[in-house]
PDB file of C-alpha atoms (C1' of nucleotides) in Angstrom:
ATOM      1  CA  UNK A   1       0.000   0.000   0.000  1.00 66.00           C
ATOM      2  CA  UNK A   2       2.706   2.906   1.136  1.00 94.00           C
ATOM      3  CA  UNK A   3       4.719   4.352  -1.305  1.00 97.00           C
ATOM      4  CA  UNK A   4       5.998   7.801  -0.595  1.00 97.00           C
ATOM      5  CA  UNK A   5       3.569  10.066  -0.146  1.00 97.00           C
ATOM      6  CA  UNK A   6       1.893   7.697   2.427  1.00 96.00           C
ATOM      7  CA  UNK A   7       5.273   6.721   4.180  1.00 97.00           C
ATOM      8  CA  UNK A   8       5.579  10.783   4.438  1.00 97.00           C
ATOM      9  CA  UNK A   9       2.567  10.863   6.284  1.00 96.00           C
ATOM     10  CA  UNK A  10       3.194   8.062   8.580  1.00 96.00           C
ATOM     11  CA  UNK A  11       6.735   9.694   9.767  1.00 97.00           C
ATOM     12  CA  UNK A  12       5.134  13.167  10.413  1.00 97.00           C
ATOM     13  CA  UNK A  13       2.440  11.703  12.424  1.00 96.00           C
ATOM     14  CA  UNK A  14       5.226   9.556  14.290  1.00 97.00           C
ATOM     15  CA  UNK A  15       8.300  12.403  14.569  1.00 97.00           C
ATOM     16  CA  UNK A  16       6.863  14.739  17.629  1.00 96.00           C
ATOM     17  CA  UNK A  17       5.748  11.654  18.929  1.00 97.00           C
ATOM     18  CA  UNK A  18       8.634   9.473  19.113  1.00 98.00           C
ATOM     19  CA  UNK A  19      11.604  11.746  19.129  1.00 96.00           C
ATOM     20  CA  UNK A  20      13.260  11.997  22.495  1.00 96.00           C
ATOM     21  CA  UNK A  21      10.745   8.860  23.535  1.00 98.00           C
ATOM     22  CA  UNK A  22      12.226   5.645  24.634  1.00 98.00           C
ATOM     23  CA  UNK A  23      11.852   1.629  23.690  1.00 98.00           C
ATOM     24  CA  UNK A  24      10.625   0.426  27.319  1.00 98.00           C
ATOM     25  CA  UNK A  25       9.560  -3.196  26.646  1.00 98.00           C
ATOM     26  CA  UNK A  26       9.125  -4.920  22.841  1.00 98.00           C
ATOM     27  CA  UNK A  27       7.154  -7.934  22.252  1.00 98.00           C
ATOM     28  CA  UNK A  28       7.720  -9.992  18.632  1.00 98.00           C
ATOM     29  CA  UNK A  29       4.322 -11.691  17.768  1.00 98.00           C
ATOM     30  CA  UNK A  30       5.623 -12.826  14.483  1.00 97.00           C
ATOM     31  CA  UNK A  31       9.138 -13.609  14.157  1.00 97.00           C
ATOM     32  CA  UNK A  32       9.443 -13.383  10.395  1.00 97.00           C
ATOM     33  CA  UNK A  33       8.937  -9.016  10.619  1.00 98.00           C
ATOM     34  CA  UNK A  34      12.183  -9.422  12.016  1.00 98.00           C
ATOM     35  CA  UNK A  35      14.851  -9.655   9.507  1.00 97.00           C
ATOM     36  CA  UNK A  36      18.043  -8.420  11.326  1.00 96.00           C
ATOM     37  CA  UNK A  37      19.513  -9.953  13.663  1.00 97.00           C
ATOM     38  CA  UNK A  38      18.260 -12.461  13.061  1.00 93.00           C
ATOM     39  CA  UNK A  39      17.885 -13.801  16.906  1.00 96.00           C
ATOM     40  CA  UNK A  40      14.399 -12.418  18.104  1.00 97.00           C
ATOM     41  CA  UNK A  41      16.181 -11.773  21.853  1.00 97.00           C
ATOM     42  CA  UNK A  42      19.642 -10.122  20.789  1.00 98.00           C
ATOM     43  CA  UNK A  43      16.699  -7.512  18.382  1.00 98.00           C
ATOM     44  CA  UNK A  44      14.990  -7.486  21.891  1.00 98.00           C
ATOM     45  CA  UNK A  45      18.144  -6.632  23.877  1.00 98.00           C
ATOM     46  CA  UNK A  46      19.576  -4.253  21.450  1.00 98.00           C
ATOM     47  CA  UNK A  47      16.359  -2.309  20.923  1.00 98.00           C
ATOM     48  CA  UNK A  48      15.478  -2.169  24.492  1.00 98.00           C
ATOM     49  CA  UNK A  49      16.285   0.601  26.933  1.00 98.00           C
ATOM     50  CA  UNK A  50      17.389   2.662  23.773  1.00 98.00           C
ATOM     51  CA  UNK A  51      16.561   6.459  23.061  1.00 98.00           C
ATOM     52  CA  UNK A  52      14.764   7.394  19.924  1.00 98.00           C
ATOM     53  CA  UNK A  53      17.206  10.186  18.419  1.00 98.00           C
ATOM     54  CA  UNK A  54      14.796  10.639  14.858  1.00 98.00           C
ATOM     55  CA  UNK A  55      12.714   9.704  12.833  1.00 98.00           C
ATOM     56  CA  UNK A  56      12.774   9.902   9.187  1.00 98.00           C
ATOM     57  CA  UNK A  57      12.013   8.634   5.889  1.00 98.00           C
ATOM     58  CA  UNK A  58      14.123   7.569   2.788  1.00 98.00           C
ATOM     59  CA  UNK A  59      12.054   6.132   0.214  1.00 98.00           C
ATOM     60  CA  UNK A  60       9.636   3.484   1.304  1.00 98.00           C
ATOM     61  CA  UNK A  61      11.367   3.014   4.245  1.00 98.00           C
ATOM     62  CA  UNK A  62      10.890   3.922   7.684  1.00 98.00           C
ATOM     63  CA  UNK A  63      14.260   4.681   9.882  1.00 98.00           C
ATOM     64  CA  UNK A  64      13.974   5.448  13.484  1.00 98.00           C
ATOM     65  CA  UNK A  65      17.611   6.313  14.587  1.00 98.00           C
ATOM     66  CA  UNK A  66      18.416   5.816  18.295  1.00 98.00           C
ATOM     67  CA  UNK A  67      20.965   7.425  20.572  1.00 98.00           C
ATOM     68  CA  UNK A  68      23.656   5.059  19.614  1.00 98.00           C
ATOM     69  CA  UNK A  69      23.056   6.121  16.180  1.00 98.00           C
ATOM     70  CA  UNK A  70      21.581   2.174  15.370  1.00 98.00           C
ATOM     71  CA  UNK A  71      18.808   2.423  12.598  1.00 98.00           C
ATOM     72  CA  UNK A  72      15.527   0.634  12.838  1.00 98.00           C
ATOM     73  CA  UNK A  73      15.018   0.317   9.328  1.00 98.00           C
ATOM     74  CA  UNK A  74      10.885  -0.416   8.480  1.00 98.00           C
ATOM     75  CA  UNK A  75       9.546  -1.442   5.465  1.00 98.00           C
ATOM     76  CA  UNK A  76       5.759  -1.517   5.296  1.00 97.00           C
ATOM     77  CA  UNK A  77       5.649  -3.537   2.529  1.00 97.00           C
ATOM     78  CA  UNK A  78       1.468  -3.958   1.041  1.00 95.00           C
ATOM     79  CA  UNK A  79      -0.362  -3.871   3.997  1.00 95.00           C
ATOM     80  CA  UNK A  80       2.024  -2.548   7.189  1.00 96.00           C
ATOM     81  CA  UNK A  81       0.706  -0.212   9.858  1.00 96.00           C
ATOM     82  CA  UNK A  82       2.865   1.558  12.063  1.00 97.00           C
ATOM     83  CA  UNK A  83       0.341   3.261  15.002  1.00 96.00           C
ATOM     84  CA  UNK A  84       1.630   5.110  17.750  1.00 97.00           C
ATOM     85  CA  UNK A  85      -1.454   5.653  20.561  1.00 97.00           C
ATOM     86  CA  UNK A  86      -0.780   7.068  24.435  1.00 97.00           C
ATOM     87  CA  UNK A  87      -2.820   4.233  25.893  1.00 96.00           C
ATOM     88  CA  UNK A  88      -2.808   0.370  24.791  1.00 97.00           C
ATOM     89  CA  UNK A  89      -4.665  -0.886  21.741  1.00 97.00           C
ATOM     90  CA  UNK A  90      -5.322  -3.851  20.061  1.00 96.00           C
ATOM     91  CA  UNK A  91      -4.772  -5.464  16.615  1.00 96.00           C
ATOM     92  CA  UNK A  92      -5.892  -8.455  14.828  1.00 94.00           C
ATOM     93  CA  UNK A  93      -2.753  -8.603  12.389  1.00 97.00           C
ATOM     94  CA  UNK A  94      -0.255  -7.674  15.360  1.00 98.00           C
ATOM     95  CA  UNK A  95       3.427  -8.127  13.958  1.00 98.00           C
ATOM     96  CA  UNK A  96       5.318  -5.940  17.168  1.00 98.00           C
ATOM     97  CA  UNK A  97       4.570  -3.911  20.269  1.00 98.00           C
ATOM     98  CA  UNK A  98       6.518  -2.072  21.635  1.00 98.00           C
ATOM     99  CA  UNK A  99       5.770   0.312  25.060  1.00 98.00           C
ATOM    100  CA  UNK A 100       7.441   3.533  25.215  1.00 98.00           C
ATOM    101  CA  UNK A 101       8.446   5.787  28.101  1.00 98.00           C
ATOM    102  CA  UNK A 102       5.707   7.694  27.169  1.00 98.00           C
ATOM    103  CA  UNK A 103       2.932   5.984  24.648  1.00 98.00           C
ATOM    104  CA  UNK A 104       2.929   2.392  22.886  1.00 98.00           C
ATOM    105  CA  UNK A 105       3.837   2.165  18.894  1.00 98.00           C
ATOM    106  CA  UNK A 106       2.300  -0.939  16.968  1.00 98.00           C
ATOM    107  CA  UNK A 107       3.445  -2.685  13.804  1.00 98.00           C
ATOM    108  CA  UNK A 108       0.570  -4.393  12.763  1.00 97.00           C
ATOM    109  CA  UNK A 109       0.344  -5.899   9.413  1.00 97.00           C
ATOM    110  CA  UNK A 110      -2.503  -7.910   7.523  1.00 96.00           C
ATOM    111  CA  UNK A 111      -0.320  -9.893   5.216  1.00 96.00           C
ATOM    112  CA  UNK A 112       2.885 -10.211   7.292  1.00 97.00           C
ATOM    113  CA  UNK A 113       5.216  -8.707   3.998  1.00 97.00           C
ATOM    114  CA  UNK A 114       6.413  -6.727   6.457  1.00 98.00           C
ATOM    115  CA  UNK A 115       9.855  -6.019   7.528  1.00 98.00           C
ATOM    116  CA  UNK A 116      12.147  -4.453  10.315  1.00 98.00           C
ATOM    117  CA  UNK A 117      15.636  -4.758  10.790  1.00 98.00           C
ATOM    118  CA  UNK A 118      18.086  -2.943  13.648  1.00 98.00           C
ATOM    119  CA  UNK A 119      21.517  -2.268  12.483  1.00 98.00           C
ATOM    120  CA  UNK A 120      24.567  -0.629  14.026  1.00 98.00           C
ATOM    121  CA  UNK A 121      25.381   2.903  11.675  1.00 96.00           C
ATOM    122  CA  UNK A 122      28.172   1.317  10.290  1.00 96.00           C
ATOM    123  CA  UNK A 123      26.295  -1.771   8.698  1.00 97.00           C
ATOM    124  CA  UNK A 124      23.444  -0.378   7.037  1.00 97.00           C
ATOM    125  CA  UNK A 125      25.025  -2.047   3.662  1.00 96.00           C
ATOM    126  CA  UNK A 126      23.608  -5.309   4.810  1.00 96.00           C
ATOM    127  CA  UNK A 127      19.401  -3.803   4.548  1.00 97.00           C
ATOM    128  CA  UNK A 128      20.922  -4.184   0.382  1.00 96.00           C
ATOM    129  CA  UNK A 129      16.992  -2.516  -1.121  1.00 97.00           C
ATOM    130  CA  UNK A 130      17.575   0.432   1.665  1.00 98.00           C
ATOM    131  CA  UNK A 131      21.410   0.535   1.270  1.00 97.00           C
ATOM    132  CA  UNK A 132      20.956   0.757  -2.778  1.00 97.00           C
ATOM    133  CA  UNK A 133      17.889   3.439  -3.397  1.00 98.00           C
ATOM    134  CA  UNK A 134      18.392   5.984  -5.552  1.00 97.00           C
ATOM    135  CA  UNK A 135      17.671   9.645  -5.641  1.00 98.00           C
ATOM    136  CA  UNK A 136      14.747  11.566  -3.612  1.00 98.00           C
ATOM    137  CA  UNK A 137      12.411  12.060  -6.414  1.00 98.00           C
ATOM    138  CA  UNK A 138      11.320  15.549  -4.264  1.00 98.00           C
ATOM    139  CA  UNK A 139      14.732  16.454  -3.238  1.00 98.00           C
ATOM    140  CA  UNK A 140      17.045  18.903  -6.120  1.00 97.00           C
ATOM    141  CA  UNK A 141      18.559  16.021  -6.731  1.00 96.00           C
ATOM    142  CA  UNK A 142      15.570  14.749  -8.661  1.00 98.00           C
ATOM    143  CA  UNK A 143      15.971  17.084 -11.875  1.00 98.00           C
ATOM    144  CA  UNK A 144      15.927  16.629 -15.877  1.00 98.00           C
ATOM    145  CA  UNK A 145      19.134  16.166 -15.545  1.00 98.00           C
ATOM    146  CA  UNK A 146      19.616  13.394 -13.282  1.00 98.00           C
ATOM    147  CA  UNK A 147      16.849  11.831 -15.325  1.00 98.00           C
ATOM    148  CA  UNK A 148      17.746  11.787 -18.687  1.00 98.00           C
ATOM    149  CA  UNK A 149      20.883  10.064 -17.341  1.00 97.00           C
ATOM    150  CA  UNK A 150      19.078   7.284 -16.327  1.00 97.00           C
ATOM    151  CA  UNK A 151      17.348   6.683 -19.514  1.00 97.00           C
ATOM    152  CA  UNK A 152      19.570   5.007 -21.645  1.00 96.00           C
ATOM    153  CA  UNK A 153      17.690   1.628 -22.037  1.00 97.00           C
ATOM    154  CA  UNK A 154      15.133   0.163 -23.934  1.00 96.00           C
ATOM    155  CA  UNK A 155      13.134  -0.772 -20.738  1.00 97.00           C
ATOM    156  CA  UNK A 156       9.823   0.769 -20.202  1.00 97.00           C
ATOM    157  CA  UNK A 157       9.433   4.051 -18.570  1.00 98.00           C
ATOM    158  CA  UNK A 158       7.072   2.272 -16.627  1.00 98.00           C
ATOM    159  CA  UNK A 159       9.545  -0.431 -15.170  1.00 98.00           C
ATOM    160  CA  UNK A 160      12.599   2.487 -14.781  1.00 98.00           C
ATOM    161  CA  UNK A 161      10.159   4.599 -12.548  1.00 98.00           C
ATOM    162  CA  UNK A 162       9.208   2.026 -10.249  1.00 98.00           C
ATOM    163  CA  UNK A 163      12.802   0.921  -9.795  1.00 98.00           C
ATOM    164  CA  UNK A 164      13.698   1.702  -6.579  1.00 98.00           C
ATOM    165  CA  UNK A 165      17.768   2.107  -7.345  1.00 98.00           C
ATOM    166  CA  UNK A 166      16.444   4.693  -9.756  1.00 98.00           C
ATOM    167  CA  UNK A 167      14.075   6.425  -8.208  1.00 98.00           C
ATOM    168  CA  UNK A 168      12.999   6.163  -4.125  1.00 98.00           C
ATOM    169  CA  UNK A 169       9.600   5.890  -3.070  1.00 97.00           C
ATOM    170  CA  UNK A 170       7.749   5.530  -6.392  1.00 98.00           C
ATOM    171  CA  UNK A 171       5.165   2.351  -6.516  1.00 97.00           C
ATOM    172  CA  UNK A 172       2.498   1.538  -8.759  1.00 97.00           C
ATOM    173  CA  UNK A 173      -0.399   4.296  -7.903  1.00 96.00           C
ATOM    174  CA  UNK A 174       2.059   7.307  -8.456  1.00 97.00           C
ATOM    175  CA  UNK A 175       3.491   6.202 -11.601  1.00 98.00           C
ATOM    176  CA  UNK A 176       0.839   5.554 -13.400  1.00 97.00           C
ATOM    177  CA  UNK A 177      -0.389   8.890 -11.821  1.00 98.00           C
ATOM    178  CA  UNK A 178       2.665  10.542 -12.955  1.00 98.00           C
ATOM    179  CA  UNK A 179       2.611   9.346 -16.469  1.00 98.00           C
ATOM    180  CA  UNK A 180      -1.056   9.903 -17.053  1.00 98.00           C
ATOM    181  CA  UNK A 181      -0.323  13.562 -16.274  1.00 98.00           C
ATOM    182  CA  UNK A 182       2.945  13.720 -18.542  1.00 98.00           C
ATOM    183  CA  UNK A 183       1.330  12.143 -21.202  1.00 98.00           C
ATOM    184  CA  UNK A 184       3.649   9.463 -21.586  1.00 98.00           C
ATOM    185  CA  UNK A 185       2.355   5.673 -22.832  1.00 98.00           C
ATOM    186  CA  UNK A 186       3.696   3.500 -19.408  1.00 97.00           C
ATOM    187  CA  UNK A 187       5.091   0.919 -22.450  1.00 97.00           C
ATOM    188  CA  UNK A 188       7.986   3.917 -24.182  1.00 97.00           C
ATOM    189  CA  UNK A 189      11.037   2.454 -24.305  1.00 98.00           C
ATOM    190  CA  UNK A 190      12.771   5.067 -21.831  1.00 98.00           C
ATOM    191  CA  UNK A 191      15.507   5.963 -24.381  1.00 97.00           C
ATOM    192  CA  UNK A 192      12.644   7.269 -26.702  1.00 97.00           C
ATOM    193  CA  UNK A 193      11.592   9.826 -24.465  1.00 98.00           C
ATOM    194  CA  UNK A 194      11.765  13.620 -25.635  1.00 98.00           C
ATOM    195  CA  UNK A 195      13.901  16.371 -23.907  1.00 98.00           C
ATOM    196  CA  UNK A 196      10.147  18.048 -23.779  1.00 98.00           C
ATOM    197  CA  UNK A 197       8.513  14.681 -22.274  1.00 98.00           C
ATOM    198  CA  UNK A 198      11.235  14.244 -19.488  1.00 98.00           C
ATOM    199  CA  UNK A 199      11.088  18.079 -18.452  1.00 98.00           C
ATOM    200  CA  UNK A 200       6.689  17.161 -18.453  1.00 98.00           C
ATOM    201  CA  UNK A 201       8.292  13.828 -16.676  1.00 98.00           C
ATOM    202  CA  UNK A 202      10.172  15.371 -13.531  1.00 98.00           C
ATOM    203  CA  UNK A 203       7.150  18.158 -13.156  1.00 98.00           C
ATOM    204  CA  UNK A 204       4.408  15.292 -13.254  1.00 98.00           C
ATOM    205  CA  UNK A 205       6.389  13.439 -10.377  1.00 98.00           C
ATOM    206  CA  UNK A 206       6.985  16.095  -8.310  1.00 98.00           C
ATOM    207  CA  UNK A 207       3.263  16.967  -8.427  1.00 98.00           C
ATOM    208  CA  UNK A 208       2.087  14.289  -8.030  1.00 98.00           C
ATOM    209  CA  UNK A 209       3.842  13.186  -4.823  1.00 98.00           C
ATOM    210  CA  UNK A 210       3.153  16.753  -3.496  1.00 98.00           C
ATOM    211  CA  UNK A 211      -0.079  16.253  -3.977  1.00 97.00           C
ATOM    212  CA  UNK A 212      -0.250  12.897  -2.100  1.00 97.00           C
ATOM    213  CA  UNK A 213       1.488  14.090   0.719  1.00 97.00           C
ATOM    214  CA  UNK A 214      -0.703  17.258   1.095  1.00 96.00           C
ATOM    215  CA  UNK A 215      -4.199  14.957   1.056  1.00 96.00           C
ATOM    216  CA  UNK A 216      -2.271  12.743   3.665  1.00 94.00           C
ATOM    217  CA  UNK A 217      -1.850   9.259   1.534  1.00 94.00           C
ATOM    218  CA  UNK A 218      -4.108   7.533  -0.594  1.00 92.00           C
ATOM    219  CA  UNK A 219      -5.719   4.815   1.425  1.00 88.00           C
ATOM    220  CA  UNK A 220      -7.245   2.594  -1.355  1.00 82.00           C
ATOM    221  CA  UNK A 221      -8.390  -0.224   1.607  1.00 75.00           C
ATOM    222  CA  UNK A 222      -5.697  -0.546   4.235  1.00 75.00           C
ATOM    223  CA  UNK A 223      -3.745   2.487   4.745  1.00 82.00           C
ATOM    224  CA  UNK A 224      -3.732   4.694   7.466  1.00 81.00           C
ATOM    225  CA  UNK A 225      -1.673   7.155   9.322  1.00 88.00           C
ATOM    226  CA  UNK A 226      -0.044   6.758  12.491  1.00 85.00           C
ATOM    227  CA  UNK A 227      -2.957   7.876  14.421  1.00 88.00           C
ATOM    228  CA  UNK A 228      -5.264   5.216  12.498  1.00 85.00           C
ATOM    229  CA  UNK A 229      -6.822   7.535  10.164  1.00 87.00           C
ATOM    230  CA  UNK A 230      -7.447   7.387   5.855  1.00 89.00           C
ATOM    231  CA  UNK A 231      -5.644   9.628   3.953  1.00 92.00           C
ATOM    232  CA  UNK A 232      -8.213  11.817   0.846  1.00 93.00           C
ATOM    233  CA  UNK A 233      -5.360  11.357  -2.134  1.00 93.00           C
ATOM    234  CA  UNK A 234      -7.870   8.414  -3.468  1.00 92.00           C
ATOM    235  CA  UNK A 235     -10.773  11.071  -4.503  1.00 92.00           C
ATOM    236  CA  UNK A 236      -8.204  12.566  -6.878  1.00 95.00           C
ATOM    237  CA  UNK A 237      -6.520   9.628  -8.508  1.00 96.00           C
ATOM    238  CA  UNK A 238      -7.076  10.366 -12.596  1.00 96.00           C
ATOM    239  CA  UNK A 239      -5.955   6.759 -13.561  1.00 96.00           C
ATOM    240  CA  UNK A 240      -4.753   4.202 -11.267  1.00 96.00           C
ATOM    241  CA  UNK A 241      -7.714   1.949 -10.572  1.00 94.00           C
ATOM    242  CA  UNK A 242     -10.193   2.890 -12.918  1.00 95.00           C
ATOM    243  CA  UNK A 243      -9.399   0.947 -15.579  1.00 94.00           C
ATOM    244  CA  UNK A 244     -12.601   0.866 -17.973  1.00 93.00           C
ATOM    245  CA  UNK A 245     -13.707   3.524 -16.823  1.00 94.00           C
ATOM    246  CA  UNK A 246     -13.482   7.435 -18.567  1.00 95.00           C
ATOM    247  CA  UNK A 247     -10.645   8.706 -18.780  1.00 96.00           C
ATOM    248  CA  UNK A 248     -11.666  12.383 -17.235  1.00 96.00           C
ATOM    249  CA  UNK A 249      -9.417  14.298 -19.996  1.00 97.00           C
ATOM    250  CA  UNK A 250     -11.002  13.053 -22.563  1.00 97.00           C
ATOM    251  CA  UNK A 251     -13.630  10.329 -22.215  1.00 96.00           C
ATOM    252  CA  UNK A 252     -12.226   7.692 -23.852  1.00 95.00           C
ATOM    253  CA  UNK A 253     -12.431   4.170 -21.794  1.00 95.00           C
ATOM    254  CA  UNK A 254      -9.218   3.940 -20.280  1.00 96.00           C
ATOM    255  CA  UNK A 255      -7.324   1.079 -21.176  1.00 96.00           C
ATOM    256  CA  UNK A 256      -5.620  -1.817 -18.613  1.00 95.00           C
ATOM    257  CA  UNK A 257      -2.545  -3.692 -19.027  1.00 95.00           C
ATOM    258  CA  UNK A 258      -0.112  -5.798 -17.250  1.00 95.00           C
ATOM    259  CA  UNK A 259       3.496  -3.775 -17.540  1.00 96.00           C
ATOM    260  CA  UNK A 260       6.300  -4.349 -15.585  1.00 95.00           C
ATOM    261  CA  UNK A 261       4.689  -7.203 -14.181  1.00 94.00           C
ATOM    262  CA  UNK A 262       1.788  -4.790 -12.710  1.00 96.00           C
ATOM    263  CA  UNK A 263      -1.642  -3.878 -13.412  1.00 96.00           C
ATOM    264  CA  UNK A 264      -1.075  -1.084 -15.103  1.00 97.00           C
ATOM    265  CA  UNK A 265      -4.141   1.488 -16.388  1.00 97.00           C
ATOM    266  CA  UNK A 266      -3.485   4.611 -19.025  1.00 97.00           C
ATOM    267  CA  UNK A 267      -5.416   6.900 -21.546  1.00 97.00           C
ATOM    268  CA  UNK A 268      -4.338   5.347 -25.527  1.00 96.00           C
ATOM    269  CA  UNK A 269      -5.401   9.095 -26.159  1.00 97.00           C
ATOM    270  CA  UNK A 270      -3.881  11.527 -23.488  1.00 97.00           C
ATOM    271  CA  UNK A 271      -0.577   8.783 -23.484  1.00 98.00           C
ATOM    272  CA  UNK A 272       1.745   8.604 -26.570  1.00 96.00           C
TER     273      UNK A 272
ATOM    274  C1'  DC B   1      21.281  -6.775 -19.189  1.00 80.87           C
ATOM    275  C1'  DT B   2      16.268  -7.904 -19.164  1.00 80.87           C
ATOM    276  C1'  DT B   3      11.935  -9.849 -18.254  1.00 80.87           C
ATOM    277  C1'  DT B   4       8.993 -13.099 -15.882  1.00 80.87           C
ATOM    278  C1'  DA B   5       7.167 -16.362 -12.605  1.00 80.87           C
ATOM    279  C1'  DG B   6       7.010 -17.631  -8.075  1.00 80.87           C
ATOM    280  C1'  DA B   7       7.470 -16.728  -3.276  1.00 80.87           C
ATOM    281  C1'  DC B   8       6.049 -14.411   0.915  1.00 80.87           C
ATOM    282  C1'  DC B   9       0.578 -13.858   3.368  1.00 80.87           C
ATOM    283  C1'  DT B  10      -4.363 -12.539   4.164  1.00 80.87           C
ATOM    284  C1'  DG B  11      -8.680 -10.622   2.793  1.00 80.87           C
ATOM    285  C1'  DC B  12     -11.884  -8.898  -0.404  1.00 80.87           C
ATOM    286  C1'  DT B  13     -14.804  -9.173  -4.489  1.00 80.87           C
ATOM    287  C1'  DA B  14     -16.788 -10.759  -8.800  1.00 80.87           C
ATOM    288  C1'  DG B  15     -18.839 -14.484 -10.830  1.00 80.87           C
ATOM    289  C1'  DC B  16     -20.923 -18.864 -10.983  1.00 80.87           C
TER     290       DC B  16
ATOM    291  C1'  DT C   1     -26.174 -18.053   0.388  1.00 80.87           C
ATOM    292  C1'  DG C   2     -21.766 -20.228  -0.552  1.00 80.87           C
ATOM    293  C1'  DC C   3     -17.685 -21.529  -2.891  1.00 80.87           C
ATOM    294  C1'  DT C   4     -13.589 -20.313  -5.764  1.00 80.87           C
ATOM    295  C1'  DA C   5     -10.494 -17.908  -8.667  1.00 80.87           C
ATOM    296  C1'  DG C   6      -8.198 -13.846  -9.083  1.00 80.87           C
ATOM    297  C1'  DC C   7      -6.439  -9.723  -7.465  1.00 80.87           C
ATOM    298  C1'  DA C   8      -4.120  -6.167  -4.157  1.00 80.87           C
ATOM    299  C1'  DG C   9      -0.090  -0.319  -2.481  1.00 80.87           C
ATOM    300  C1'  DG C  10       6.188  -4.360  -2.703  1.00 80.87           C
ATOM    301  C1'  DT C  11      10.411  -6.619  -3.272  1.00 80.87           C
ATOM    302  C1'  DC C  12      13.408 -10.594  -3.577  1.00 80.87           C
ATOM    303  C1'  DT C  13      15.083 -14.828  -5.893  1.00 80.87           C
ATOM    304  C1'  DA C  14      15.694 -18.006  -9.509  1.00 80.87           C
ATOM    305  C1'  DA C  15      15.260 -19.102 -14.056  1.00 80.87           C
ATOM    306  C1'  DA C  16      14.827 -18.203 -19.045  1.00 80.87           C
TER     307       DA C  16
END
DNA sequence: CTTTAGACCTGCTAGC
DNA sequence: TGCTAGCAGGTCTAAA
């Protein structure tokens, strides 16, 4: 479910809450979530006691950096739910719980994809999908420039924007989003792209991601916010999901495809 | 280098 | 009403 705009929202909601709190007691209800160490009591006795120093987000990931500079590393995966609440609560999918000094924060995840991992600073190379993301597509960084670089390939623009060494935080929703509103077919080869399509290109990601983040995620069925509540981005999805349906540009039935191994929906009109 | 299928899990929905 | 096949925001691996 949580691609950037809907990890962004989760680490707002948790930052005032969790900076300067502390990792009391932490209880593993499915040992799986748990990916490094791999020893359920050395993540207990490594994790407990500890400071939270801050919270932030790279990509799809979660990191929650403690006073020994460790990184809880998260990855939501589909269906993840990181809630933090002052008093106890209770969850059918319950992955972790952990009390705080002050509060409790849940993992709780329907379909156990899941993943956290607690690594000294220096050995952050062994989480290989965190240590190996590419750019912030928000950040400068992200420009025409850094772009068009990365096009040289006869892939689909499609496949190169949800690649994660490429570009951080993109998933399926926000593509297609993206290249609905560049006018770009998902299926161009990524070396055929214009100078005038990858300047549309950068602009439509940016927007789009803005845009998520400002109507706090797009909860589609399971997300939600570390308080436990939807997110509005869903009323203003143009493409993703409606596949058969009009396209609101233009009218035409929007078509659906499997690309890049995804369900993938676009305008044949509004996308050359 | 590239794509694809399968794996990891559970729940929901469309169709019979 | 009840069963089943297919599908879902992601990523990793193995195989072609």
């Amino acid at each position: 479910m949580p691609e950037l705009p809907e990890v962004e929202t989760i680490v707002r909601g948790l930052r005032s809450k969790l900076e300067c709190n502390r990792f009391i007691e932490v209880e593993v209800y499915n040992e799986n979530t748990i990916k490094n160490p791999k020893c359920i009591k050395e993540f207990k006795e490594r994790i407990e006691g500890k400071k939270i120093r801050e919270v932030k987000r790279r990509g799809k990931y979660i990191l929650l950096i403690l006073e020994d500079l460790a990184h809880v590393i998260i990855h939501l995966r589909m269906t993840g739910q990181l809630i933090y609440s002052e008093d106890q609560l209770n969850f059918s999918h319950l992955c972790l719980s952990a009390k705080l000094s002050k509060g409790y924060l849940y993992f709780n995840d329907i379909r156990k994809f899941g993943t956290i991992s607690l690594l000294p600073k220096d050995d952050l190379a062994k989480e290989k999908g965190f240590w190996t993301l590419g750019v912030e597509p928000l950040e400068e960084s992200f420009g025409i420039e850094y772009l068009k670089s990365k096009l040289d390939t006869g892939r689909p623009i499609k496949s190169l924007l949800l690649d994660q060494r490429v570009l951080a935080g993109l998933g399926n929703i926000y593509v297609d989003e993206s290249l609905f509103l560049a006018g770009i077919s998902p299926s161009k080869p990524a070396k055929t792209l214009s100078d005038e399509e990858i300047s549309k290109l950068v602009s439509a990601i940016k927007f789009v991601l803005t845009k998520g983040i400002e109507n706090k995620g797009t909860s589609f069925s399971d997300f939600v916010d570390s308080y436990g509540d939807k997110g509005t981005n869903q009323n203003f999805l143009q493409v993703y999901g409606r596949g058969g349906e009009k396209c609101k540009v233009c009218g035409n039935v929007l078509a659906k495809d499997k690309i890049a191994g995804r369900t993938t929906v676009f305008c044949l009109y509004c996308q050359k």
